Coordinates of C-alpha atoms and ligand atoms in Angstrom, one line a residue:
M1 CA 0.0 0.0 0.0
R2 CA 1.3 3.4 -0.9
F3 CA 1.9 6.1 1.7
K4 CA -0.8 8.3 0.3
E5 CA -3.4 5.6 0.5
K6 CA -2.3 4.9 4.1
L7 CA -2.7 8.6 4.9
T8 CA -6.2 8.7 3.3
L9 CA -7.3 5.6 5.2
T10 CA -6.0 7.1 8.5
L11 CA -7.8 10.4 8.0
R12 CA -11.0 8.5 7.0
G13 CA -10.5 6.4 10.2
Y14 CA -10.4 9.5 12.3
R15 CA -13.5 11.0 10.6
M16 CA -15.3 7.7 11.3
L17 CA -14.0 7.6 14.9
H18 CA -15.5 11.1 15.4
Q19 CA -18.8 9.9 14.0
L20 CA -18.8 6.8 16.1
V21 CA -17.9 8.6 19.4
P22 CA -18.3 12.4 19.0
G23 CA -16.2 14.3 21.4
A24 CA -13.7 11.5 22.0
M25 CA -10.8 13.3 20.4
L26 CA -11.6 16.7 22.0
W27 CA -11.5 15.1 25.5
A28 CA -8.3 13.2 24.7
F29 CA -6.8 16.5 23.6
V30 CA -7.9 18.3 26.8
Q31 CA -6.6 15.5 29.0
N32 CA -3.2 15.3 27.4
L33 CA -2.7 19.0 27.1
V34 CA -3.4 19.3 30.9
R35 CA -1.2 16.4 31.7
A36 CA 1.7 17.7 29.7
L37 CA 1.2 21.3 30.9
T38 CA 1.0 20.6 34.6
P39 CA 4.7 19.8 35.4
F40 CA 6.0 22.6 33.2
L41 CA 3.6 25.2 34.7
N42 CA 4.6 24.1 38.2
V43 CA 8.3 24.4 37.3
Y44 CA 7.6 27.9 36.0
L45 CA 5.5 29.0 39.0
S46 CA 7.9 27.6 41.5
G47 CA 10.7 29.5 39.8
R48 CA 8.6 32.7 40.1
I49 CA 8.0 32.1 43.8
I50 CA 11.8 31.6 44.4
D51 CA 12.4 34.8 42.4
F52 CA 9.9 36.7 44.6
L53 CA 11.6 35.4 47.7
A54 CA 15.0 36.3 46.4
Q55 CA 13.8 39.7 45.4
G56 CA 12.3 40.3 48.9
R57 CA 8.9 41.2 47.5
P58 CA 6.1 42.0 50.0
L59 CA 4.4 39.1 51.7
R60 CA 1.1 40.1 50.1
D61 CA 2.5 39.6 46.6
L62 CA 4.0 36.3 47.6
L63 CA 0.7 35.1 49.0
W64 CA -1.0 36.1 45.8
L65 CA 1.4 34.1 43.8
V66 CA 1.1 31.0 46.1
G67 CA -2.7 31.4 45.9
I68 CA -2.6 31.5 42.1
T69 CA -0.3 28.5 42.0
V70 CA -2.7 26.5 44.2
M71 CA -5.7 27.6 42.2
V72 CA -4.1 26.8 38.9
N73 CA -3.1 23.3 40.2
A74 CA -6.5 22.6 41.6
L75 CA -8.1 23.7 38.3
L76 CA -5.7 21.6 36.3
K77 CA -6.2 18.6 38.6
L78 CA -10.0 18.9 38.3
T79 CA -9.9 19.2 34.5
E80 CA -7.5 16.3 34.3
Q81 CA -9.8 14.1 36.4
A82 CA -13.0 15.1 34.6
S83 CA -11.4 14.6 31.2
G84 CA -9.8 11.4 32.3
R85 CA -13.1 9.9 33.4
T86 CA -14.8 11.1 30.3
V87 CA -12.0 9.6 28.2
D88 CA -12.3 6.2 30.0
Y89 CA -16.0 6.2 29.3
L90 CA -15.5 7.1 25.7
I91 CA -12.8 4.4 25.3
E92 CA -15.3 1.8 26.5
K93 CA -18.0 3.3 24.2
L94 CA -15.6 3.1 21.2
D95 CA -14.7 -0.5 22.1
A96 CA -18.4 -1.3 22.1
V97 CA -19.4 0.5 18.8
W98 CA -16.5 0.1 16.3
E99 CA -17.9 -3.3 15.2
K100 CA -21.4 -2.0 14.7
P101 CA -20.9 -1.0 11.0
L102 CA -19.5 -4.5 10.3
Y103 CA -22.7 -6.1 11.6
E104 CA -24.9 -3.6 9.9
K105 CA -23.0 -4.5 6.7
I106 CA -23.7 -8.2 7.2
Q107 CA -27.4 -7.3 7.5
T108 CA -27.5 -5.4 4.2
M109 CA -24.9 -7.3 2.1
D110 CA -25.8 -9.7 -0.7
Y111 CA -27.0 -12.9 0.9
A112 CA -24.6 -15.0 -1.3
R113 CA -21.8 -13.2 0.6
V114 CA -23.3 -13.9 4.0
E115 CA -23.2 -17.6 3.2
D116 CA -19.7 -17.3 1.8
V117 CA -17.0 -18.6 4.1
R118 CA -14.6 -15.9 2.8
T119 CA -16.9 -13.3 4.4
H120 CA -16.5 -14.9 7.8
A121 CA -12.7 -15.3 7.3
A122 CA -12.5 -11.5 6.5
L123 CA -14.5 -10.7 9.6
S124 CA -12.4 -12.9 11.8
E125 CA -9.2 -11.3 10.3
I126 CA -10.5 -7.9 11.2
E127 CA -11.3 -9.1 14.7
I128 CA -7.8 -10.4 15.1
M129 CA -6.2 -7.2 13.9
C130 CA -8.5 -4.9 15.9
S131 CA -9.1 -6.9 19.0
T132 CA -6.2 -9.3 19.5
S133 CA -3.5 -7.1 18.1
G134 CA -5.1 -3.8 19.2
F135 CA -5.1 -2.1 15.9
G136 CA -8.0 -0.4 14.1
F137 CA -10.1 2.3 15.8
M138 CA -8.8 1.7 19.3
R139 CA -5.3 2.2 17.9
L140 CA -6.3 5.4 16.1
Y141 CA -7.6 6.7 19.4
F142 CA -4.6 5.7 21.5
S143 CA -2.2 7.1 18.9
F144 CA -4.1 10.4 18.9
F145 CA -3.9 10.3 22.7
H146 CA -0.1 9.6 22.8
G147 CA 0.5 11.8 19.8
V148 CA -1.0 14.9 21.6
R149 CA 1.0 14.0 24.7
G150 CA 4.2 13.7 22.7
F151 CA 3.6 16.9 20.8
F152 CA 3.1 19.0 24.0
L153 CA 6.0 17.2 25.7
V154 CA 8.3 18.3 22.8
L155 CA 6.9 21.8 22.9
F156 CA 7.2 22.3 26.6
S157 CA 10.5 20.5 27.0
L158 CA 12.0 22.7 24.3
T159 CA 11.1 25.8 26.3
L160 CA 12.8 24.1 29.4
T161 CA 15.9 23.2 27.6
I162 CA 16.4 26.2 25.4
G163 CA 18.7 27.7 28.0
A164 CA 21.0 24.7 27.8
F165 CA 21.5 25.3 24.1
I166 CA 22.2 29.0 24.2
A167 CA 24.2 29.2 27.5
Q168 CA 27.8 30.3 26.9
P169 CA 30.9 29.2 29.0
A170 CA 32.1 31.4 31.9
R171 CA 35.7 30.3 31.3
E172 CA 37.8 29.1 28.4
A173 CA 36.5 25.7 27.2
G174 CA 39.7 24.8 25.3
G175 CA 39.2 21.7 23.3
F176 CA 35.5 21.6 24.3
R177 CA 34.6 24.9 22.6
F178 CA 32.7 23.0 20.0
L179 CA 30.0 22.2 22.6
F180 CA 29.0 25.9 22.5
S181 CA 28.8 26.2 18.8
P182 CA 25.3 26.5 17.2
W183 CA 26.3 23.6 15.0
F184 CA 26.7 21.3 17.9
T185 CA 23.2 22.4 19.1
V186 CA 21.9 21.4 15.7
L187 CA 23.8 18.1 16.0
I188 CA 22.3 17.4 19.4
L189 CA 18.8 18.1 18.0
L190 CA 19.5 15.9 15.0
A191 CA 20.7 13.1 17.3
T192 CA 17.4 13.5 19.2
L193 CA 15.5 13.2 16.0
G194 CA 17.7 10.4 14.8
H195 CA 17.2 8.4 18.0
A196 CA 13.4 9.0 17.7
A197 CA 13.5 8.0 14.0
F198 CA 15.4 4.8 14.8
S199 CA 12.9 3.9 17.5
G200 CA 10.1 4.7 15.1
L201 CA 11.6 2.4 12.4
C202 CA 12.0 -0.4 15.0
S203 CA 8.5 0.0 16.1
Y204 CA 7.2 0.1 12.5
R205 CA 9.1 -3.1 11.6
K206 CA 8.0 -4.8 14.8
T207 CA 4.3 -4.0 14.4
K208 CA 4.4 -4.9 10.7
K209 CA 6.0 -8.2 11.3
S210 CA 3.8 -9.0 14.4
N211 CA 0.8 -8.0 12.4
R212 CA 1.7 -10.5 9.7
I213 CA 2.2 -13.2 12.3
Y214 CA -1.1 -12.5 14.0
R215 CA -3.0 -12.3 10.6
S216 CA -1.6 -15.8 9.8
T217 CA -3.4 -17.1 12.8
E218 CA -6.8 -16.3 11.4
P219 CA -7.9 -19.9 10.5
I220 CA -6.8 -21.2 13.9
N221 CA -8.3 -18.3 15.7
R222 CA -11.6 -18.9 13.9
Q223 CA -11.6 -22.6 14.8
W224 CA -10.7 -21.7 18.4
M225 CA -13.6 -19.3 18.6
Y226 CA -16.0 -21.8 17.0
W227 CA -15.2 -24.6 19.4
W228 CA -14.9 -22.4 22.4
R229 CA -18.4 -21.0 21.7
R230 CA -19.8 -24.4 21.0
I231 CA -18.4 -26.1 24.1
R232 CA -19.8 -23.3 26.3
Q233 CA -23.3 -23.5 24.9
Y234 CA -25.3 -25.4 27.4
Q235 CA -27.6 -26.7 24.6
M236 CA -24.7 -28.7 23.3
G237 CA -24.4 -30.6 26.5
K238 CA -26.4 -33.7 25.6
D239 CA -24.4 -34.7 22.6
L240 CA -21.1 -33.8 24.2
K241 CA -22.0 -36.0 27.1
V242 CA -23.4 -39.0 25.3
Y243 CA -20.7 -39.2 22.7
A244 CA -17.9 -37.7 24.8
L245 CA -17.4 -35.3 21.9
D246 CA -15.2 -33.1 24.1
R247 CA -12.5 -35.7 23.7
L248 CA -12.8 -35.5 19.9
I249 CA -12.8 -31.7 19.9
D250 CA -9.9 -31.7 22.3
S251 CA -7.7 -34.0 20.3
A252 CA -8.8 -32.8 16.9
Y253 CA -8.7 -29.1 17.5
I254 CA -7.9 -27.7 20.9
Q255 CA -4.5 -29.4 21.3
T256 CA -3.3 -28.5 17.8
T257 CA -4.7 -24.9 18.3
I258 CA -2.8 -24.6 21.5
Q259 CA 0.4 -25.8 19.8
D260 CA -0.2 -23.3 17.0
F261 CA -0.7 -20.5 19.5
H262 CA 2.5 -21.5 21.3
A263 CA 4.4 -21.4 18.0
V264 CA 2.9 -17.9 17.2
N265 CA 3.9 -16.7 20.7
G266 CA 7.4 -18.0 20.1
Q267 CA 7.7 -16.0 16.9
I268 CA 6.4 -12.9 18.6
Q269 CA 8.9 -13.3 21.5
K270 CA 11.7 -13.8 19.0
L271 CA 10.7 -10.6 17.3
L272 CA 10.5 -8.6 20.5
G273 CA 13.7 -10.2 21.7
F274 CA 15.5 -8.7 18.6
Y275 CA 14.1 -5.2 18.6
E276 CA 13.6 -4.3 22.2
P277 CA 17.3 -4.7 23.4
L278 CA 18.3 -2.7 20.3
E279 CA 16.0 0.1 21.2
G280 CA 17.0 -0.1 24.9
A281 CA 20.7 0.0 24.0
L282 CA 20.3 3.1 21.8
S283 CA 18.3 4.8 24.5
V284 CA 21.1 4.3 27.0
V285 CA 23.8 5.6 24.6
F286 CA 21.6 8.6 23.9
R287 CA 21.1 9.3 27.6
I288 CA 24.9 9.1 28.2
V289 CA 25.4 11.7 25.4
I290 CA 22.9 14.0 27.0
Y291 CA 24.4 13.7 30.5
A292 CA 27.9 14.4 29.1
Y293 CA 26.7 17.4 27.1
V294 CA 24.9 19.1 30.0
A295 CA 27.6 18.1 32.6
L296 CA 30.4 19.4 30.4
K297 CA 28.6 22.7 29.8
A298 CA 28.1 23.1 33.5
L299 CA 31.8 22.3 34.1
F300 CA 32.7 25.2 31.9
G301 CA 30.4 27.5 34.0
A302 CA 27.7 27.9 31.4
F303 CA 25.1 27.4 34.1
G304 CA 24.9 26.4 37.7
V305 CA 24.9 22.8 39.0
G306 CA 21.3 23.3 39.9
S307 CA 20.3 23.6 36.3
I308 CA 21.9 20.3 35.4
V309 CA 18.8 18.4 36.6
Q310 CA 16.5 20.7 34.8
Y311 CA 18.4 20.5 31.5
V312 CA 19.0 16.7 31.7
G313 CA 15.3 16.2 32.6
G314 CA 14.2 18.6 29.8
L315 CA 16.4 16.9 27.2
S316 CA 15.2 13.4 28.3
Q317 CA 11.6 14.6 28.0
L318 CA 12.4 16.2 24.6
S319 CA 13.8 12.9 23.5
S320 CA 11.0 10.7 24.9
G321 CA 8.4 13.2 23.4
T322 CA 10.0 13.0 20.0
V323 CA 10.3 9.2 20.3
R324 CA 6.6 8.9 21.2
L325 CA 5.5 11.2 18.4
I326 CA 7.5 9.3 15.8
Q327 CA 6.5 5.9 17.2
E328 CA 2.9 6.8 17.0
I329 CA 3.3 8.0 13.4
S330 CA 4.9 4.7 12.6
V331 CA 2.2 2.7 14.4
L332 CA -0.4 4.7 12.4
I333 CA 1.3 3.7 9.2
S334 CA 1.1 0.0 10.2
N335 CA -2.5 0.5 11.4
A336 CA -3.6 1.4 7.9
D337 CA -3.6 -2.4 7.1
A338 CA -6.3 -3.0 9.7
L339 CA -8.3 0.1 8.5
K340 CA -8.0 -1.2 4.9
A341 CA -9.4 -4.6 5.9
Y342 CA -12.2 -2.8 7.8
F343 CA -13.2 -0.4 5.1
D344 CA -12.8 -3.0 2.4
F345 CA -15.4 -5.0 4.3
T346 CA -17.9 -2.2 4.8
D347 CA -17.4 -0.7 1.3
A348 CA -17.9 -3.9 -0.6
P349 CA -20.7 -3.0 -3.0
N350 CA -24.0 -4.6 -2.7
Q351 CA -24.7 -5.6 -6.3
K352 CA -28.0 -7.1 -5.7
Y353 CA -30.2 -4.8 -3.7
Q354 CA -30.0 -1.8 -5.9
G355 CA -33.7 -1.7 -7.1
T356 CA -35.6 1.5 -6.3
L357 CA -39.2 0.8 -7.3
S358 CA -41.5 0.7 -4.3
V359 CA -43.9 -2.2 -3.9
E360 CA -47.4 -0.9 -4.1
K361 CA -49.3 -1.5 -0.9
R362 CA -52.5 -3.3 -1.9
A363 CA -55.4 -3.9 0.5
D364 CA -56.6 -6.7 -1.7
N365 CA -53.2 -8.5 -1.5
E366 CA -53.2 -9.0 -5.3
Y367 CA -49.5 -9.7 -5.6
E368 CA -48.8 -12.0 -8.5
I369 CA -45.4 -13.7 -8.7
E370 CA -44.2 -15.6 -11.6
F371 CA -41.0 -17.6 -12.4
H372 CA -40.0 -17.3 -16.1
D373 CA -37.8 -20.2 -17.2
V374 CA -35.6 -19.9 -14.1
S375 CA -32.4 -21.9 -13.7
F376 CA -30.0 -21.5 -10.8
R377 CA -26.7 -22.8 -9.6
Y378 CA -25.0 -21.8 -6.3
P379 CA -22.0 -19.6 -6.7
G380 CA -18.8 -21.6 -7.0
T381 CA -20.7 -24.8 -7.9
E382 CA -21.0 -26.6 -11.3
T383 CA -24.5 -28.0 -11.4
D384 CA -27.9 -26.4 -11.7
V385 CA -30.0 -27.1 -8.7
L386 CA -33.0 -25.5 -10.4
R387 CA -33.7 -26.1 -14.1
H388 CA -36.0 -24.1 -16.4
V389 CA -38.7 -23.6 -13.7
S390 CA -41.7 -21.7 -14.9
L391 CA -44.6 -21.2 -12.5
K392 CA -47.1 -18.7 -11.3
F393 CA -48.3 -18.4 -7.7
N394 CA -52.0 -18.1 -7.7
I395 CA -53.1 -15.2 -5.5
G396 CA -54.8 -16.1 -2.3
Q397 CA -54.4 -19.8 -2.9
K398 CA -52.8 -22.4 -0.7
M399 CA -50.1 -24.2 -2.6
A400 CA -47.8 -27.1 -1.7
V401 CA -44.4 -27.8 -3.0
V402 CA -43.3 -31.4 -2.6
G403 CA -40.4 -33.4 -3.7
R404 CA -37.5 -35.5 -2.4
N405 CA -34.9 -33.9 -0.2
G406 CA -32.4 -32.0 -2.3
S407 CA -34.9 -31.5 -5.2
G408 CA -34.6 -27.7 -5.0
K409 CA -37.7 -26.7 -3.0
T410 CA -35.9 -24.5 -0.5
T411 CA -33.7 -23.0 -3.2
M412 CA -36.8 -22.0 -5.1
I413 CA -37.9 -20.1 -2.0
K414 CA -34.5 -18.5 -1.6
L415 CA -34.9 -17.2 -5.2
L416 CA -38.4 -16.0 -4.5
C417 CA -37.2 -14.0 -1.5
R418 CA -34.2 -12.7 -3.6
L419 CA -31.6 -14.2 -1.3
Y420 CA -30.2 -15.3 -4.6
D421 CA -30.9 -14.2 -8.2
P422 CA -31.6 -16.7 -11.0
T423 CA -28.6 -17.7 -13.1
E424 CA -30.9 -17.8 -16.1
G425 CA -34.5 -16.6 -16.5
F426 CA -36.2 -14.1 -14.2
I427 CA -38.9 -13.6 -11.7
T428 CA -41.7 -11.0 -11.8
L429 CA -44.0 -9.4 -9.3
N430 CA -47.1 -8.0 -10.9
G431 CA -45.3 -8.2 -14.3
I432 CA -42.1 -6.3 -13.2
D433 CA -38.7 -8.0 -12.7
I434 CA -38.3 -8.3 -8.9
R435 CA -34.7 -6.9 -9.3
K436 CA -36.2 -3.5 -10.0
Y437 CA -37.9 -3.2 -6.6
D438 CA -36.4 -1.8 -3.5
Y439 CA -35.3 -4.9 -1.6
E440 CA -36.7 -4.1 1.8
D441 CA -40.0 -3.2 0.3
Y442 CA -40.0 -6.4 -1.7
L443 CA -39.1 -8.5 1.3
G444 CA -42.0 -6.9 3.2
I445 CA -44.5 -9.0 1.2
F446 CA -43.1 -12.3 2.5
S447 CA -43.3 -14.1 5.8
V448 CA -41.1 -17.2 5.8
V449 CA -40.6 -20.0 8.3
F450 CA -37.4 -21.6 7.1
Q451 CA -36.6 -25.2 7.8
D452 CA -33.6 -24.1 9.8
F453 CA -35.3 -21.1 11.4
K454 CA -33.7 -19.5 14.5
L455 CA -35.3 -18.2 17.6
F456 CA -33.2 -16.1 20.0
S457 CA -32.7 -15.6 23.7
F458 CA -35.2 -12.8 23.9
S459 CA -38.6 -12.9 25.5
L460 CA -41.4 -14.9 23.9
G461 CA -43.2 -11.7 22.9
Q462 CA -40.1 -10.2 21.3
N463 CA -39.3 -13.3 19.4
V464 CA -42.8 -13.4 17.9
A465 CA -42.9 -9.7 17.1
A466 CA -39.2 -9.5 16.1
S467 CA -39.2 -6.2 17.9
V468 CA -38.6 -4.8 21.4
S469 CA -42.0 -3.3 21.7
Y470 CA -45.0 -5.0 20.3
D471 CA -48.8 -5.4 20.3
A472 CA -49.3 -8.0 23.1
H473 CA -52.8 -8.8 22.0
R474 CA -51.7 -9.5 18.4
V475 CA -48.8 -11.6 19.6
Q476 CA -51.2 -13.7 21.7
E477 CA -53.5 -14.1 18.8
C478 CA -50.7 -15.3 16.6
L479 CA -49.5 -17.8 19.2
H480 CA -53.1 -19.0 19.6
K481 CA -53.4 -19.5 15.9
A482 CA -50.1 -21.4 15.8
G483 CA -51.4 -23.7 18.6
L484 CA -49.1 -22.6 21.4
E485 CA -51.8 -21.2 23.7
D486 CA -51.6 -23.9 26.4
R487 CA -47.8 -23.6 26.6
M488 CA -48.0 -19.8 26.6
D489 CA -50.4 -20.0 29.6
R490 CA -47.9 -22.1 31.5
M491 CA -45.0 -19.7 31.0
P492 CA -44.1 -18.0 34.3
K493 CA -44.0 -14.4 33.0
G494 CA -46.3 -14.8 30.0
L495 CA -45.0 -13.0 26.9
D496 CA -42.2 -11.6 29.0
T497 CA -40.8 -15.1 29.7
A498 CA -37.3 -15.4 28.2
L499 CA -36.7 -18.2 25.7
Y500 CA -33.8 -20.4 26.8
K501 CA -31.6 -19.8 29.8
D502 CA -28.6 -18.0 28.2
F503 CA -29.3 -14.7 30.1
D504 CA -32.1 -15.5 32.4
E505 CA -32.3 -18.4 34.8
D506 CA -36.1 -18.3 34.7
G507 CA -36.0 -18.7 30.9
V508 CA -37.8 -21.6 29.5
E509 CA -36.5 -24.5 27.4
I510 CA -38.8 -25.2 24.5
S511 CA -39.2 -28.4 22.5
G512 CA -38.5 -28.5 18.7
G513 CA -42.3 -28.6 18.0
E514 CA -42.9 -25.6 20.3
A515 CA -40.1 -23.7 18.6
Q516 CA -41.7 -24.4 15.3
K517 CA -45.0 -23.0 16.5
I518 CA -43.4 -19.9 17.8
A519 CA -41.6 -19.4 14.4
L520 CA -45.0 -19.9 12.7
A521 CA -46.5 -17.2 15.1
R522 CA -43.6 -14.9 14.1
A523 CA -44.5 -15.4 10.5
L524 CA -48.1 -14.6 11.2
Y525 CA -47.3 -11.5 13.2
K526 CA -45.5 -10.0 10.3
N527 CA -48.8 -10.2 8.5
A528 CA -47.3 -10.3 5.0
P529 CA -49.5 -11.2 2.0
F530 CA -47.3 -14.2 1.2
I531 CA -46.6 -16.8 3.8
I532 CA -44.1 -19.5 3.1
L533 CA -43.6 -22.5 5.3
D534 CA -40.7 -24.7 4.7
E535 CA -41.3 -28.1 6.3
P536 CA -43.6 -26.3 8.9
T537 CA -44.6 -29.4 10.8
A538 CA -41.4 -31.5 10.6
A539 CA -40.8 -31.2 14.4
L540 CA -44.5 -31.5 15.4
D541 CA -46.2 -34.5 16.8
P542 CA -48.9 -36.0 14.6
L543 CA -51.7 -34.5 16.7
S544 CA -50.3 -31.0 16.5
E545 CA -49.6 -31.5 12.8
F546 CA -53.2 -32.5 12.3
E547 CA -54.4 -29.5 14.3
I548 CA -52.3 -27.1 12.2
Y549 CA -53.5 -28.5 8.9
S550 CA -57.2 -28.7 9.8
H551 CA -57.1 -25.1 10.8
F552 CA -54.9 -24.0 8.1
D553 CA -57.3 -21.8 6.2
Q554 CA -58.1 -20.1 9.4
I555 CA -54.5 -19.6 10.3
V556 CA -53.3 -18.1 7.1
G557 CA -56.6 -16.3 6.2
D558 CA -56.7 -14.8 2.7
K559 CA -52.9 -14.8 2.3
T560 CA -51.1 -16.7 -0.5
A561 CA -49.6 -19.6 1.3
V562 CA -46.9 -21.9 0.1
Y563 CA -46.0 -25.1 1.9
I564 CA -42.9 -27.1 1.4
S565 CA -42.7 -30.6 2.5
H566 CA -41.2 -33.9 1.6
R567 CA -44.0 -35.5 3.5
L568 CA -46.8 -35.9 0.9
S569 CA -49.5 -36.7 3.4
S570 CA -49.1 -33.3 4.9
C571 CA -49.9 -31.6 1.6
R572 CA -52.7 -33.4 0.1
F573 CA -55.3 -30.9 1.5
C574 CA -53.9 -28.4 -0.9
S575 CA -55.8 -28.0 -4.1
D576 CA -52.6 -27.0 -5.9
I577 CA -49.5 -29.2 -5.5
L578 CA -46.3 -28.6 -7.3
V579 CA -43.9 -31.6 -7.6
F580 CA -40.2 -30.9 -7.8
D581 CA -37.7 -33.5 -8.9
E582 CA -34.0 -32.9 -9.4
G583 CA -34.5 -29.2 -9.7
S584 CA -37.3 -29.3 -12.2
L585 CA -41.0 -28.7 -11.7
V586 CA -42.3 -32.0 -13.1
Q587 CA -46.0 -32.0 -12.1
R588 CA -48.7 -29.7 -10.9
G589 CA -52.3 -30.4 -9.8
S590 CA -54.6 -31.6 -7.0
H591 CA -53.8 -34.7 -5.0
D592 CA -56.3 -36.7 -6.9
Q593 CA -55.2 -35.5 -10.3
L594 CA -51.6 -36.2 -9.5
L595 CA -52.3 -39.6 -8.1
A596 CA -54.2 -40.5 -11.2
D597 CA -51.0 -40.2 -13.2
R598 CA -49.5 -43.6 -12.5
L599 CA -46.3 -42.8 -14.3
G600 CA -45.8 -39.5 -12.5
R601 CA -43.3 -38.8 -9.8
Y602 CA -46.0 -38.0 -7.3
Y603 CA -47.6 -41.4 -7.6
E604 CA -44.2 -43.0 -7.1
L605 CA -43.4 -40.8 -4.1
W606 CA -46.9 -41.3 -2.6
H607 CA -46.6 -45.0 -2.7
A608 CA -43.1 -45.1 -1.5
Q609 CA -44.2 -43.1 1.6
A610 CA -47.6 -44.8 2.0
Q611 CA -46.1 -47.8 3.7
Y612 CA -45.3 -45.6 6.7
Y613 CA -48.9 -44.4 7.1
D614 CA -51.0 -45.8 9.9
T615 CA -54.1 -46.9 8.2
A616 CA -55.2 -48.3 4.9
A617 CA -57.8 -45.6 4.8
E618 CA -55.1 -42.9 4.8
R619 CA -53.4 -44.7 2.0
K620 CA -56.5 -44.6 -0.1
A621 CA -57.1 -40.9 0.6
Ligands
ADP701 P1 -34.8 -29.3 -0.8 O1 -35.3 -28.0 -0.1 O2 -35.7 -29.8 -1.9 O3 -34.4 -30.3 0.2 P2 -32.5 -27.6 -1.4 O4 -33.1 -26.5 -2.2 O5 -32.2 -27.3 0.0 O6 -33.4 -28.9 -1.5 O7 -31.2 -28.1 -2.1 C1 -31.1 -28.3 -3.5 C2 -29.6 -28.6 -3.8 O8 -28.8 -27.5 -3.6 C3 -29.0 -29.7 -2.9 O9 -28.2 -30.6 -3.7 C4 -28.2 -28.9 -1.9 O10 -27.0 -29.7 -1.5 C5 -27.7 -27.8 -2.8 N1 -27.5 -26.6 -1.9 C6 -28.3 -26.0 -1.0 N2 -27.8 -24.9 -0.5 C7 -26.5 -24.8 -1.0 C8 -25.5 -23.8 -0.9 N3 -25.6 -22.7 -0.1 N4 -24.4 -23.9 -1.7 C9 -24.3 -25.0 -2.5 N5 -25.2 -25.9 -2.7 C10 -26.4 -25.8 -2.0

């Protein structure tokens, strides 16, 4: 990366930091200005007090000066404490919010990228750089912090040491006359800068190399995080226990990960072991030079012995201030890599969701969707999982989509919801290509219960409403329709009962069937004109399944409903059944019509499954 790009990224990072935590830099500036100013101001005021004493000024003047000194100190202390606390709070805030844009991006990015392992690798790399190695926005902030401190340290120490540079000898310096030449002063200042530049270079190399080492740990870090999270989830307990999976995880991953981390740590130690003594040695040499310079000048009567401490202290501060400034600049240069990874992630264009047309809100729910010769293959794969599918969803009808596992049913729904776009062909809503619609608007017409739906450790009400605040009456109505009324009545805090026990020991554990009903209630609460249920009863017991199906018209009302199931018996109540096979729509019709075609896939599937049905009557149905 070129320097200009690094500079642009750093400036952008600071602008973003200011947006994320307004006022953070102002407070850091105040705190560090006060911190740097206090010792110098005290040295100055103490000097004036001594002057007043030496000049025999009246006691009243002296008391005034002492009073001012005390007041100034109190004011500085108060400002330092107030700004210090504010800065601590803002650091915590920054730590909590810098990742937010990443998560917002995941929410809005093309779904194909969400499912792509490379997206998760990129995220984990950013986390390593910004959390484990401490780069990114926190680094920007700390560098600003130290940079301001370093700048004022340099400024104030220069005012303290200027006397050392200009002082002339009281007696003949002989061979040491060069110490008093302006060129030697320039040389000392250059040596200070050189020392700082060398430290900056060391620090740059050190951080660049350690960054490379840390970044190389991304795959092991991701694995580590995965297993660590998994093992801690109490829901994993049963399988871990019964199959002693912890042993497998330990020997397959944890042990090797620990070894890898040891190896990484070894590399980092080696790196530090090289650079740190080098920096330390140079610092000692530099200090000796400063002592010798000041002591020799004092020896030739340039200033009193009392000033030696001031000048040595001032020159040391000047050196450490310059070192700090340059080191921070070098760290900022290295930090640009982390910022690049961060902004590359958030800037990645969303190709898909660019449509702008708004979806007309229709009270009559007349939304007609049609697939036109649609084929699809997943990115990075070779075979079409949908082949030339043409179909129209009949408004207000209940439709079933059946077919063997892997025949493309769920994929068809993913295309319908525009999680993916067709590889060939197109889909229309009321005659217009769905890509032209604003995506959020378009998604608003669908409620979907996916096969692998997820509920979260929020309250029951929040899970159903997918919102913090909700209409309790409607939530109850939806839970009632979904058949969860009895269970809801038994929940200790009603709709406020937490699902699962992750955060609340009074949370409830729910069965797979209950979870499915809650997910159904969530879909109903959204009240979208299309309701799609992917294997909606897979986890239900036969009685609940029967209940859901017998009340289905009531449950979904006048919405267009699409069921997906590989269980044909679940779908025969639908007047319109679509049969998928190996990615193609091979048959469509009512149960009786489809069964009448003895050569059709439906007939074959029905009879293959019929052997599992309870009664002969059911088989005939
Ligand atoms: P069904 O819902 O009928 O069981 P799916 O639509 O889930 O079938 O899957 C159809 C085919 O697409 C299967 O072969 C499946 O392995 C494949 N598939 C599903 N999701 C992905 C994915 N994200 N990437 C690649 N292939 C996938």
